[in-house]
CSV table of C-alpha atoms in Angstrom, one decimal:
chain,number,residue,atom,x,y,z
A,236,MET,CA,111.1,42.6,104.1
A,237,PHE,CA,110.7,43.7,100.5
A,238,SER,CA,109.5,47.2,101.4
A,239,ASN,CA,112.5,47.6,103.7
A,240,TYR,CA,114.8,46.3,100.9
A,241,LEU,CA,113.3,48.9,98.6
A,242,ILE,CA,113.9,51.7,101.2
A,243,GLY,CA,117.5,50.7,101.6
A,244,LEU,CA,118.0,50.3,97.8
A,245,ARG,CA,116.4,53.6,96.9
A,246,GLU,CA,117.9,55.8,99.6
A,247,GLY,CA,121.3,54.0,99.5
A,248,LEU,CA,121.5,54.4,95.7
A,249,GLU,CA,121.0,58.2,96.0
A,250,ALA,CA,123.8,58.4,98.5
A,251,SER,CA,126.0,56.1,96.4
A,252,LEU,CA,125.5,58.3,93.3
A,253,VAL,CA,126.5,61.4,95.3
A,254,VAL,CA,129.7,59.7,96.5
A,255,CYS,CA,130.5,58.5,93.0
A,256,ILE,CA,130.1,61.9,91.5
A,257,LEU,CA,132.3,63.6,94.2
A,258,ILE,CA,135.0,60.9,93.9
A,259,ALA,CA,135.0,60.7,90.2
A,260,TYR,CA,135.3,64.5,89.8
A,261,LEU,CA,138.3,64.7,92.1
A,262,VAL,CA,140.1,61.8,90.4
A,263,LYS,CA,139.4,63.1,86.9
A,264,THR,CA,140.6,66.6,87.8
A,265,GLY,CA,143.8,65.4,89.4
A,266,ARG,CA,142.8,66.3,92.9
A,267,ARG,CA,143.4,63.0,94.7
A,268,ASP,CA,144.8,64.9,97.6
A,269,ALA,CA,141.2,66.0,98.4
A,270,LEU,CA,139.9,62.5,98.6
A,271,ARG,CA,140.7,62.0,102.3
A,272,PRO,CA,138.6,65.0,103.5
A,273,ILE,CA,135.8,63.8,101.3
A,274,TRP,CA,135.9,60.3,102.8
A,275,THR,CA,136.1,61.9,106.3
A,276,GLY,CA,132.9,63.9,105.7
A,277,ILE,CA,131.2,60.8,104.3
A,278,GLY,CA,132.3,58.7,107.3
A,279,ILE,CA,131.0,61.4,109.7
A,280,ALA,CA,127.7,61.5,107.9
A,281,ILE,CA,127.3,57.7,108.1
A,282,ALA,CA,128.2,57.6,111.8
A,283,ILE,CA,125.7,60.4,112.7
A,284,ALA,CA,123.0,58.6,110.7
A,285,MET,CA,123.6,55.3,112.5
A,286,GLY,CA,123.8,57.1,115.8
A,287,PHE,CA,120.5,58.8,115.1
A,288,GLY,CA,118.9,55.5,114.3
A,289,CYS,CA,120.2,53.9,117.5
A,290,ALA,CA,119.0,56.9,119.5
A,291,LEU,CA,115.5,56.5,118.0
A,292,GLU,CA,115.4,52.7,118.8
A,293,PHE,CA,117.0,52.6,122.2
A,294,GLY,CA,115.8,56.0,123.4
A,295,SER,CA,112.1,55.1,122.8
A,296,GLN,CA,112.4,51.9,124.9
A,297,GLU,CA,112.7,54.0,128.1
A,298,LEU,CA,109.3,55.7,127.5
A,299,THR,CA,105.9,54.6,128.7
A,300,PHE,CA,103.6,52.8,126.2
A,301,GLU,CA,101.6,55.9,125.4
A,302,ALA,CA,104.7,58.0,124.9
A,303,GLN,CA,106.2,55.3,122.7
A,304,GLU,CA,103.1,55.3,120.5
A,305,ALA,CA,103.0,59.1,120.4
A,306,LEU,CA,106.7,59.3,119.4
A,307,GLY,CA,106.4,56.5,116.9
A,308,GLY,CA,103.3,58.0,115.3
A,309,SER,CA,104.7,61.5,115.1
A,310,LEU,CA,108.0,60.3,113.6
A,311,SER,CA,106.2,58.1,111.1
A,312,VAL,CA,104.3,61.2,109.9
A,313,LEU,CA,107.5,63.2,109.8
A,314,ALA,CA,109.3,60.4,107.9
A,315,VAL,CA,106.6,60.2,105.3
A,316,GLY,CA,106.7,63.9,104.8
A,317,LEU,CA,110.5,63.8,104.3
A,318,VAL,CA,110.4,60.8,102.0
A,319,THR,CA,107.6,62.4,99.9
A,320,TRP,CA,109.7,65.5,99.5
A,321,MET,CA,112.7,63.5,98.7
A,322,VAL,CA,111.2,61.5,95.8
A,323,PHE,CA,109.7,64.6,94.2
A,324,TRP,CA,113.1,66.4,94.7
A,325,MET,CA,114.9,63.6,93.0
A,326,ARG,CA,112.4,63.6,90.1
A,327,ARG,CA,112.9,67.3,89.6
A,328,THR,CA,116.7,67.7,90.1
A,329,ALA,CA,118.3,64.3,89.2
A,330,ARG,CA,119.3,65.4,85.7
A,331,HIS,CA,121.3,68.3,87.1
A,332,LEU,CA,122.8,66.5,90.2
A,333,ARG,CA,126.3,66.3,88.7
A,334,SER,CA,126.6,70.0,87.8
A,335,GLU,CA,125.2,71.0,91.2
A,336,LEU,CA,127.6,68.9,93.1
A,337,HIS,CA,130.6,69.9,90.9
A,338,GLY,CA,129.8,73.6,91.6
A,339,LYS,CA,129.7,73.0,95.4
A,340,LEU,CA,132.9,70.9,95.2
A,341,ASP,CA,134.8,73.6,93.2
A,342,ALA,CA,133.9,76.2,95.8
A,343,ALA,CA,135.0,73.9,98.6
A,344,LEU,CA,138.3,73.2,97.0
A,345,THR,CA,139.2,76.9,97.1
A,346,MET,CA,138.3,77.1,100.8
A,347,GLY,CA,140.3,74.2,102.2
A,348,THR,CA,140.0,70.9,103.9
A,349,GLY,CA,137.2,71.9,106.3
A,350,ALA,CA,135.0,73.0,103.5
A,351,LEU,CA,135.6,69.7,101.7
A,352,VAL,CA,134.6,67.7,104.8
A,353,ALA,CA,131.5,69.8,105.2
A,354,THR,CA,130.5,69.4,101.5
A,355,ALA,CA,130.7,65.7,101.7
A,356,PHE,CA,129.0,65.6,105.0
A,357,LEU,CA,126.1,67.7,103.9
A,358,ALA,CA,125.7,65.9,100.6
A,359,VAL,CA,125.5,62.4,102.2
A,360,GLY,CA,124.3,63.4,105.7
A,361,ARG,CA,120.8,64.5,104.5
A,362,GLU,CA,120.3,61.2,102.8
A,363,GLY,CA,121.6,59.3,105.8
A,364,LEU,CA,119.3,61.0,108.3
A,365,GLU,CA,116.3,60.6,106.0
A,366,THR,CA,117.1,57.0,105.6
A,367,ALA,CA,117.6,56.4,109.3
A,368,LEU,CA,114.2,58.0,110.2
A,369,PHE,CA,112.2,56.3,107.5
A,370,VAL,CA,113.8,52.9,108.1
A,371,TRP,CA,113.1,53.2,111.8
A,372,ALA,CA,109.4,54.2,111.1
A,373,SER,CA,109.0,51.4,108.5
A,374,VAL,CA,110.6,48.7,110.7
A,375,HIS,CA,108.5,49.9,113.6
A,376,ALA,CA,105.3,49.6,111.4
A,377,ALA,CA,106.2,46.3,109.9
A,378,SER,CA,108.0,44.7,112.8
A,379,ASP,CA,106.9,41.1,113.4
A,380,GLY,CA,109.3,40.2,116.1
A,381,THR,CA,112.0,38.9,113.6
A,382,PRO,CA,115.1,40.6,112.2
A,383,ARG,CA,113.7,40.3,108.7
A,384,PRO,CA,112.9,44.0,108.3
A,385,LEU,CA,116.5,45.0,109.2
A,386,ILE,CA,117.9,42.2,107.0
A,387,GLY,CA,115.9,43.7,104.1
A,388,VAL,CA,117.3,47.2,104.8
A,389,ALA,CA,120.9,45.8,105.0
A,390,LEU,CA,120.5,43.9,101.7
A,391,GLY,CA,119.0,47.0,100.0
A,392,LEU,CA,121.9,49.2,101.2
A,393,ALA,CA,124.5,46.5,100.1
A,394,THR,CA,122.9,46.4,96.6
A,395,ALA,CA,123.0,50.2,96.4
A,396,VAL,CA,126.7,50.2,97.3
A,397,LEU,CA,127.4,47.5,94.6
A,398,LEU,CA,125.4,49.5,92.0
A,399,GLY,CA,127.2,52.7,92.9
A,400,TRP,CA,130.6,51.0,92.5
A,401,LEU,CA,129.5,49.5,89.1
A,402,PHE,CA,128.4,53.0,88.0
A,403,TYR,CA,131.7,54.4,89.0
A,404,ARG,CA,133.6,51.8,87.1
A,405,GLY,CA,131.5,52.2,84.0
A,406,ALA,CA,130.4,48.6,84.1
A,407,LEU,CA,126.7,49.2,84.4
A,408,ARG,CA,124.3,51.0,82.1
A,409,ILE,CA,120.8,51.8,83.4
A,410,ASN,CA,118.1,54.3,82.8
A,411,LEU,CA,118.1,56.0,86.1
A,412,ALA,CA,115.2,58.2,85.2
A,413,LYS,CA,112.9,55.2,84.9
A,414,PHE,CA,114.5,53.5,87.8
A,415,PHE,CA,113.9,56.4,90.2
A,416,THR,CA,110.4,56.9,88.8
A,417,TRP,CA,109.3,53.3,89.4
A,418,THR,CA,111.0,52.9,92.7
A,419,GLY,CA,109.8,56.3,93.8
A,420,GLY,CA,106.2,55.2,93.0
A,421,MET,CA,106.6,52.0,95.0
A,422,LEU,CA,108.1,54.0,97.8
A,423,VAL,CA,105.0,56.2,97.9
A,424,VAL,CA,102.9,53.1,98.3
A,425,VAL,CA,105.2,52.0,101.2
A,426,ALA,CA,105.0,55.5,102.7
A,427,ALA,CA,101.2,55.4,102.6
A,428,GLY,CA,101.3,52.2,104.8
A,429,VAL,CA,103.7,53.9,107.2
A,430,LEU,CA,101.5,56.9,107.4
A,431,ALA,CA,98.4,54.9,108.2
A,432,TYR,CA,100.3,52.9,110.8
A,433,GLY,CA,101.6,56.2,112.3
A,434,PHE,CA,98.1,57.5,112.7
A,435,HIS,CA,97.1,54.2,114.4
A,436,ASP,CA,100.0,54.8,116.8
A,437,LEU,CA,98.6,58.3,117.6
A,438,GLN,CA,95.2,56.7,118.2
A,439,GLU,CA,96.7,54.2,120.6
A,440,ALA,CA,98.4,57.1,122.4
A,441,ASP,CA,94.9,58.7,122.8
A,442,LEU,CA,96.0,61.7,120.8
A,443,LEU,CA,93.5,60.9,118.1
A,444,PRO,CA,90.0,59.4,118.4
A,445,GLY,CA,88.4,56.4,116.7
A,446,LEU,CA,90.6,53.5,117.8
A,447,THR,CA,87.7,51.1,118.2
A,448,ARG,CA,85.9,52.3,115.0
A,449,LEU,CA,87.1,49.7,112.4
A,450,ALA,CA,86.7,50.2,108.7
A,451,PHE,CA,86.6,46.4,108.2
A,452,ASP,CA,87.9,43.3,109.8
A,453,ILE,CA,89.1,40.4,107.6
A,454,SER,CA,91.4,38.8,110.1
A,455,GLY,CA,89.6,35.6,109.5
A,456,ALA,CA,90.4,35.6,105.8
A,457,VAL,CA,93.8,37.1,106.2
A,458,PRO,CA,95.3,36.0,109.5
A,459,PRO,CA,98.2,38.3,110.6
A,460,ASP,CA,100.3,35.4,111.4
A,461,SER,CA,99.8,33.6,108.1
A,462,TRP,CA,102.5,33.6,105.4
A,463,TYR,CA,100.4,35.8,103.1
A,464,GLY,CA,99.3,38.1,106.0
A,465,THR,CA,103.0,38.5,106.9
A,466,LEU,CA,103.8,39.1,103.3
A,467,LEU,CA,101.2,41.8,102.9
A,468,LYS,CA,102.3,43.5,106.1
A,469,GLY,CA,105.9,43.3,105.1
A,470,VAL,CA,105.4,44.8,101.6
A,471,PHE,CA,102.5,47.2,102.1
A,472,ASN,CA,102.2,47.5,105.9
A,473,PHE,CA,98.7,45.9,105.4
A,474,GLN,CA,96.5,45.6,108.5
A,475,PRO,CA,93.5,43.3,108.3
A,476,ASP,CA,91.5,45.4,110.8
A,477,PRO,CA,92.3,49.0,110.2
A,478,THR,CA,90.4,51.9,111.7
A,479,VAL,CA,88.3,54.3,109.6
A,480,LEU,CA,90.9,57.0,110.2
A,481,GLN,CA,93.7,54.7,108.9
A,482,VAL,CA,91.9,53.9,105.7
A,483,THR,CA,90.9,57.6,105.2
A,484,VAL,CA,94.5,58.8,105.7
A,485,TRP,CA,95.9,56.0,103.4
A,486,LEU,CA,93.6,57.0,100.6
A,487,LEU,CA,94.0,60.7,101.0
A,488,TYR,CA,97.7,60.4,100.8
A,489,LEU,CA,98.2,57.6,98.3
A,490,VAL,CA,95.8,58.5,95.5
A,491,PRO,CA,96.8,62.2,94.9
A,492,THR,CA,100.4,61.7,95.7
A,493,LEU,CA,100.9,58.8,93.3
A,494,ALA,CA,98.9,60.5,90.6
A,495,VAL,CA,101.0,63.6,90.7
A,496,PHE,CA,104.3,61.7,91.0
A,497,LEU,CA,103.5,59.5,88.0
A,498,ALA,CA,102.2,62.3,85.9
A,499,PRO,CA,103.9,62.3,82.5
A,500,VAL,CA,105.7,65.7,82.9
A,501,GLY,CA,109.3,66.5,83.0
A,502,PHE,CA,111.5,64.0,84.8
A,503,ALA,CA,108.5,61.8,85.6
A,504,SER,CA,108.0,61.1,81.9
A,505,GLY,CA,111.2,59.0,82.0
A,506,LYS,CA,112.8,61.0,79.2
A,507,GLY,CA,116.5,60.8,78.8
A,508,LYS,CA,118.8,57.9,79.3
A,509,VAL,CA,121.3,57.9,82.1
A,510,LYS,CA,124.3,55.7,81.7
A,511,GLY,CA,126.4,56.2,84.8
A,512,PRO,CA,126.7,58.2,88.0
A,513,ASP,CA,125.7,61.3,86.2
A,514,GLU,CA,122.3,61.7,84.5
A,515,GLN,CA,123.8,63.2,81.4
A,516,GLY,CA,125.6,61.8,78.4
A,517,SER,CA,125.1,58.8,76.2
A,518,GLN,CA,128.3,56.9,77.0
A,519,PRO,CA,129.0,54.7,80.0
A,520,ALA,CA,131.3,56.2,82.6
A,521,GLN,CA,134.9,55.3,82.1
A,522,ALA,CA,137.1,54.1,84.9
A,523,PRO,CA,139.3,57.0,86.1
A,524,GLN,CA,143.0,56.9,85.3
A,525,ALA,CA,145.3,56.0,88.1
């Protein structure tokens, strides 16, 4: 449940920051008339992301077992690739996010309503589709027959919305550089588990060999249905009897990716305080004037 909460929090907060920056800029520049198309674009992006998630969940149920495993494994690998790109992208560009969005918004304002809708849709839609795909892959990997993974995601998204609103109102001060570095590192650990599980799915679909070749089996010491076995699976997607391929993929992904991500260079060093929805400035964001 914690890993899914982390996914919802991390991905949701990025989307919340984008929305805060767009809305705050329009309010502070006196362009409240442009708020409706912005909210329309945001609504369309959310609806498409939810529809995409539903299509993944319900569409896969009509497939054979082998096809389900092949689809689940392939999408897990794709999701890990997208999330890895996302955490590195945020590390590299977060400091300039406000100026980048402001530039796109200024251009859209000169082009009309349709451009505003498209700007908001593209800004939020990418986050929404990435979130839907990774949440589906993570829930699929950590599913224990209970709604806890989905509850974790929902709580994470709710927390992200609350934090975004507090940023917008100027009521919260936080070092977002460190926040995104640490949550990004934890997300890499979660992604490693999803990737290993995805390769296990591909083995069950007979697309990869080695399904019966186990690296170890500690099911007796860590029963999957025990509270600590459930906790380890929910947080790290831990499996007490992984195959050799799963362990190999987990190590080959986790060690170099985490080492590069946490390297003390640029944004990863955690330099620079961020006080509000924008990563610049030393003062907390002020509530916009009505």
